[in-house]
Amino acid sequence: MHVAKPIIYLYPTETTDVSVKLGEPEKLTHTYPKYVDEWKVRAEPNGDLTDMVTGRKYYALYWEGKDADLPRYDDGFVVAKDEVVPFLEEKLAVLGLNEREANEFIIYWLPKLESAPYTFIHFVSQDEQDKNMPLTVQPEPDMIIRVLMTFKSLDKPIEVKEQILPEAPERNGFTVIEWGGTVISSGLIK
């Protein structure tokens, strides 16, 4: 399974030098800026980042990689093509993304999600994400929100139990946000 476009935003309460490490770098296939053992950036409260090696400016850290096999899902959502945008706007807010982050998520994933009449969507728990690709940030943030959407295109709707999403706590202090997605290969829906 391939995890596509996880990006990481850093929002410290004051200008802070930050180290970001991904727990299984051997799974990485693409990174920007280049990941060598860790990313070292100076982060601003508005999310602006400066690479401490090159001085280059970024708004987020990006990686793609091969993920461990995910379990079979028996819950999620079946979303009609014309309902994808309002569905994502609602669910991404529940999961803790702000409007700018949700906008970037939707812009990236919309063409893939609207390529079929229906889409099965499941949001992977943060615990499962932490197990598959640990994320370590120093200094330790007050809050980490990780949103990983798995999905499969469908020709017709299927019956699934609706997934209960945990509501993200209100952002407070140094906050790290990560979002990404992956296409479900056949057989991962129960």
GROMACS .gro file of C-alpha atoms in nm:
model
  190
    1MET     CA    1   0.000   0.000   0.000
    2HIS     CA    2   0.129   0.345  -0.091
    3VAL     CA    3   0.062   0.647   0.132
    4ALA     CA    4   0.031   0.957  -0.084
    5LYS     CA    5   0.099   1.318   0.000
    6PRO     CA    6   0.119   1.325   0.374
    7ILE     CA    7   0.215   1.679   0.458
    8ILE     CA    8   0.304   1.811   0.800
    9TYR     CA    9   0.225   2.159   0.929
   10LEU     CA   10   0.394   2.300   1.240
   11TYR     CA   11   0.229   2.574   1.447
   12PRO     CA   12   0.438   2.664   1.754
   13THR     CA   13   0.323   2.942   1.987
   14GLU     CA   14   0.647   3.134   1.917
   15THR     CA   15   0.933   3.108   1.667
   16THR     CA   16   1.088   2.768   1.746
   17ASP     CA   17   1.365   2.547   1.606
   18VAL     CA   18   1.199   2.211   1.546
   19SER     CA   19   1.322   1.860   1.464
   20VAL     CA   20   1.078   1.623   1.288
   21LYS     CA   21   1.155   1.252   1.257
   22LEU     CA   22   0.963   0.979   1.080
   23GLY     CA   23   0.994   0.645   1.256
   24GLU     CA   24   1.056   0.421   0.957
   25PRO     CA   25   1.258   0.618   0.700
   26GLU     CA   26   1.322   0.302   0.496
   27LYS     CA   27   0.954   0.319   0.392
   28LEU     CA   28   0.992   0.670   0.245
   29THR     CA   29   0.973   0.699  -0.135
   30HIS     CA   30   0.959   1.081  -0.177
   31THR     CA   31   1.028   1.373   0.057
   32TYR     CA   32   1.042   1.751   0.025
   33PRO     CA   33   1.252   1.906   0.151
   34LYS     CA   34   1.493   1.614   0.134
   35TYR     CA   35   1.472   1.399   0.445
   36VAL     CA   36   1.806   1.282   0.586
   37ASP     CA   37   1.759   1.133   0.934
   38GLU     CA   38   1.525   1.423   1.022
   39TRP     CA   39   1.397   1.761   0.913
   40LYS     CA   40   1.535   2.061   1.104
   41VAL     CA   41   1.331   2.376   1.054
   42ARG     CA   42   1.261   2.706   1.219
   43ALA     CA   43   0.882   2.721   1.258
   44GLU     CA   44   0.674   3.036   1.295
   45PRO     CA   45   0.334   3.055   1.470
   46ASN     CA   46   0.164   3.114   1.131
   47GLY     CA   47   0.308   2.784   1.000
   48ASP     CA   48   0.590   2.928   0.789
   49LEU     CA   49   0.899   2.706   0.795
   50THR     CA   50   1.265   2.777   0.717
   51ASP     CA   51   1.501   2.487   0.649
   52MET     CA   52   1.786   2.527   0.898
   53VAL     CA   53   2.038   2.379   0.653
   54THR     CA   54   1.949   2.556   0.327
   55GLY     CA   55   1.754   2.861   0.448
   56ARG     CA   56   1.476   2.777   0.201
   57LYS     CA   57   1.117   2.866   0.299
   58TYR     CA   58   0.829   2.613   0.311
   59TYR     CA   59   0.472   2.602   0.435
   60ALA     CA   60   0.478   2.227   0.511
   61LEU     CA   61   0.693   1.914   0.511
   62TYR     CA   62   0.602   1.646   0.255
   63TRP     CA   63   0.656   1.273   0.238
   64GLU     CA   64   0.523   0.969   0.056
   65GLY     CA   65   0.596   0.612   0.140
   66LYS     CA   66   0.511   0.247   0.147
   67ASP     CA   67   0.290   0.161   0.441
   68ALA     CA   68   0.235  -0.160   0.628
   69ASP     CA   69  -0.069  -0.360   0.529
   70LEU     CA   70  -0.376  -0.202   0.679
   71PRO     CA   71  -0.652  -0.417   0.827
   72ARG     CA   72  -0.980  -0.489   0.654
   73TYR     CA   73  -1.236  -0.220   0.725
   74ASP     CA   74  -1.598  -0.290   0.807
   75ASP     CA   75  -1.686   0.071   0.875
   76GLY     CA   76  -1.652   0.393   0.683
   77PHE     CA   77  -1.861   0.601   0.448
   78VAL     CA   78  -1.993   0.552   0.096
   79VAL     CA   79  -2.001   0.892  -0.070
   80ALA     CA   80  -2.163   0.980  -0.404
   81LYS     CA   81  -1.944   1.172  -0.647
   82ASP     CA   82  -2.148   1.493  -0.615
   83GLU     CA   83  -2.136   1.479  -0.232
   84VAL     CA   84  -1.757   1.448  -0.193
   85VAL     CA   85  -1.685   1.816  -0.127
   86PRO     CA   86  -1.950   1.877   0.143
   87PHE     CA   87  -1.866   1.540   0.300
   88LEU     CA   88  -1.496   1.625   0.325
   89GLU     CA   89  -1.559   1.980   0.446
   90GLU     CA   90  -1.769   1.841   0.731
   91LYS     CA   91  -1.552   1.541   0.828
   92LEU     CA   92  -1.217   1.720   0.802
   93ALA     CA   93  -1.346   1.990   1.039
   94VAL     CA   94  -1.456   1.719   1.285
   95LEU     CA   95  -1.110   1.560   1.262
   96GLY     CA   96  -0.941   1.892   1.339
   97LEU     CA   97  -0.824   2.047   1.012
   98ASN     CA   98  -0.871   2.421   0.973
   99GLU     CA   99  -1.022   2.563   0.653
  100ARG     CA  100  -0.685   2.621   0.480
  101GLU     CA  101  -0.565   2.266   0.557
  102ALA     CA  102  -0.900   2.116   0.451
  103ASN     CA  103  -0.891   2.324   0.132
  104GLU     CA  104  -0.547   2.189   0.040
  105PHE     CA  105  -0.659   1.834   0.124
  106ILE     CA  106  -0.969   1.863  -0.095
  107ILE     CA  107  -0.784   2.025  -0.386
  108TYR     CA  108  -0.534   1.738  -0.389
  109TRP     CA  109  -0.776   1.446  -0.343
  110LEU     CA  110  -1.087   1.571  -0.529
  111PRO     CA  111  -0.989   1.449  -0.878
  112LYS     CA  112  -0.926   1.099  -0.742
  113LEU     CA  113  -1.244   1.093  -0.534
  114GLU     CA  114  -1.464   1.218  -0.820
  115SER     CA  115  -1.328   0.964  -1.069
  116ALA     CA  116  -1.603   0.711  -0.993
  117PRO     CA  117  -1.976   0.733  -0.918
  118TYR     CA  118  -1.917   0.639  -0.551
  119THR     CA  119  -1.623   0.616  -0.314
  120PHE     CA  120  -1.575   0.415   0.003
  121ILE     CA  121  -1.384   0.628   0.257
  122HIS     CA  122  -1.235   0.526   0.592
  123PHE     CA  123  -1.027   0.749   0.817
  124VAL     CA  124  -0.741   0.557   0.984
  125SER     CA  125  -0.714   0.603   1.359
  126GLN     CA  126  -0.427   0.809   1.493
  127ASP     CA  127  -0.309   0.508   1.699
  128GLU     CA  128  -0.285   0.296   1.384
  129GLN     CA  129  -0.096   0.573   1.204
  130ASP     CA  130   0.144   0.608   1.498
  131LYS     CA  131   0.211   0.234   1.477
  132ASN     CA  132   0.268   0.229   1.098
  133MET     CA  133   0.474   0.550   1.066
  134PRO     CA  134   0.573   0.700   1.401
  135LEU     CA  135   0.614   1.077   1.403
  136THR     CA  136   0.848   1.239   1.656
  137VAL     CA  137   0.863   1.615   1.694
  138GLN     CA  138   1.104   1.801   1.923
  139PRO     CA  139   1.034   2.008   2.117
  140GLU     CA  140   0.734   1.793   2.198
  141PRO     CA  141   0.413   1.953   2.073
  142ASP     CA  142   0.108   2.004   2.291
  143MET     CA  143  -0.109   1.843   2.025
  144ILE     CA  144  -0.063   1.622   1.717
  145ILE     CA  145  -0.354   1.568   1.478
  146ARG     CA  146  -0.298   1.306   1.206
  147VAL     CA  147  -0.563   1.257   0.937
  148LEU     CA  148  -0.516   0.964   0.697
  149MET     CA  149  -0.796   0.889   0.453
  150THR     CA  150  -0.813   0.550   0.283
  151PHE     CA  151  -1.050   0.514  -0.009
  152LYS     CA  152  -1.168   0.287  -0.287
  153SER     CA  153  -1.359   0.386  -0.602
  154LEU     CA  154  -1.692   0.209  -0.647
  155ASP     CA  155  -1.924   0.168  -0.946
  156LYS     CA  156  -2.225   0.135  -0.718
  157PRO     CA  157  -2.290   0.192  -0.348
  158ILE     CA  158  -2.223  -0.081  -0.093
  159GLU     CA  159  -2.355  -0.126   0.261
  160VAL     CA  160  -2.108  -0.041   0.537
  161LYS     CA  161  -2.141   0.048   0.901
  162GLU     CA  162  -2.092   0.424   0.943
  163GLN     CA  163  -1.756   0.506   1.098
  164ILE     CA  164  -1.768   0.696   1.427
  165LEU     CA  165  -1.504   0.968   1.410
  166PRO     CA  166  -1.335   1.099   1.722
  167GLU     CA  167  -1.378   1.472   1.752
  168ALA     CA  168  -1.046   1.651   1.761
  169PRO     CA  169  -0.979   1.855   2.073
  170GLU     CA  170  -0.957   2.231   2.042
  171ARG     CA  171  -0.613   2.341   1.927
  172ASN     CA  172  -0.403   2.468   2.212
  173GLY     CA  173  -0.029   2.538   2.231
  174PHE     CA  174   0.226   2.399   1.985
  175THR     CA  175   0.016   2.206   1.732
  176VAL     CA  176   0.132   1.963   1.461
  177ILE     CA  177  -0.107   1.867   1.181
  178GLU     CA  178  -0.049   1.589   0.927
  179TRP     CA  179  -0.281   1.478   0.649
  180GLY     CA  180  -0.255   1.224   0.371
  181GLY     CA  181  -0.435   0.944   0.194
  182THR     CA  182  -0.403   0.607   0.031
  183VAL     CA  183  -0.598   0.403  -0.222
  184ILE     CA  184  -0.738   0.081  -0.079
  185SER     CA  185  -0.628  -0.219  -0.278
  186SER     CA  186  -0.886  -0.487  -0.338
  187GLY     CA  187  -0.991  -0.693  -0.041
  188LEU     CA  188  -0.946  -0.433   0.232
  189ILE     CA  189  -1.319  -0.372   0.271
  190LYS     CA  190  -1.493  -0.643   0.473
   0.00000   0.00000   0.00000
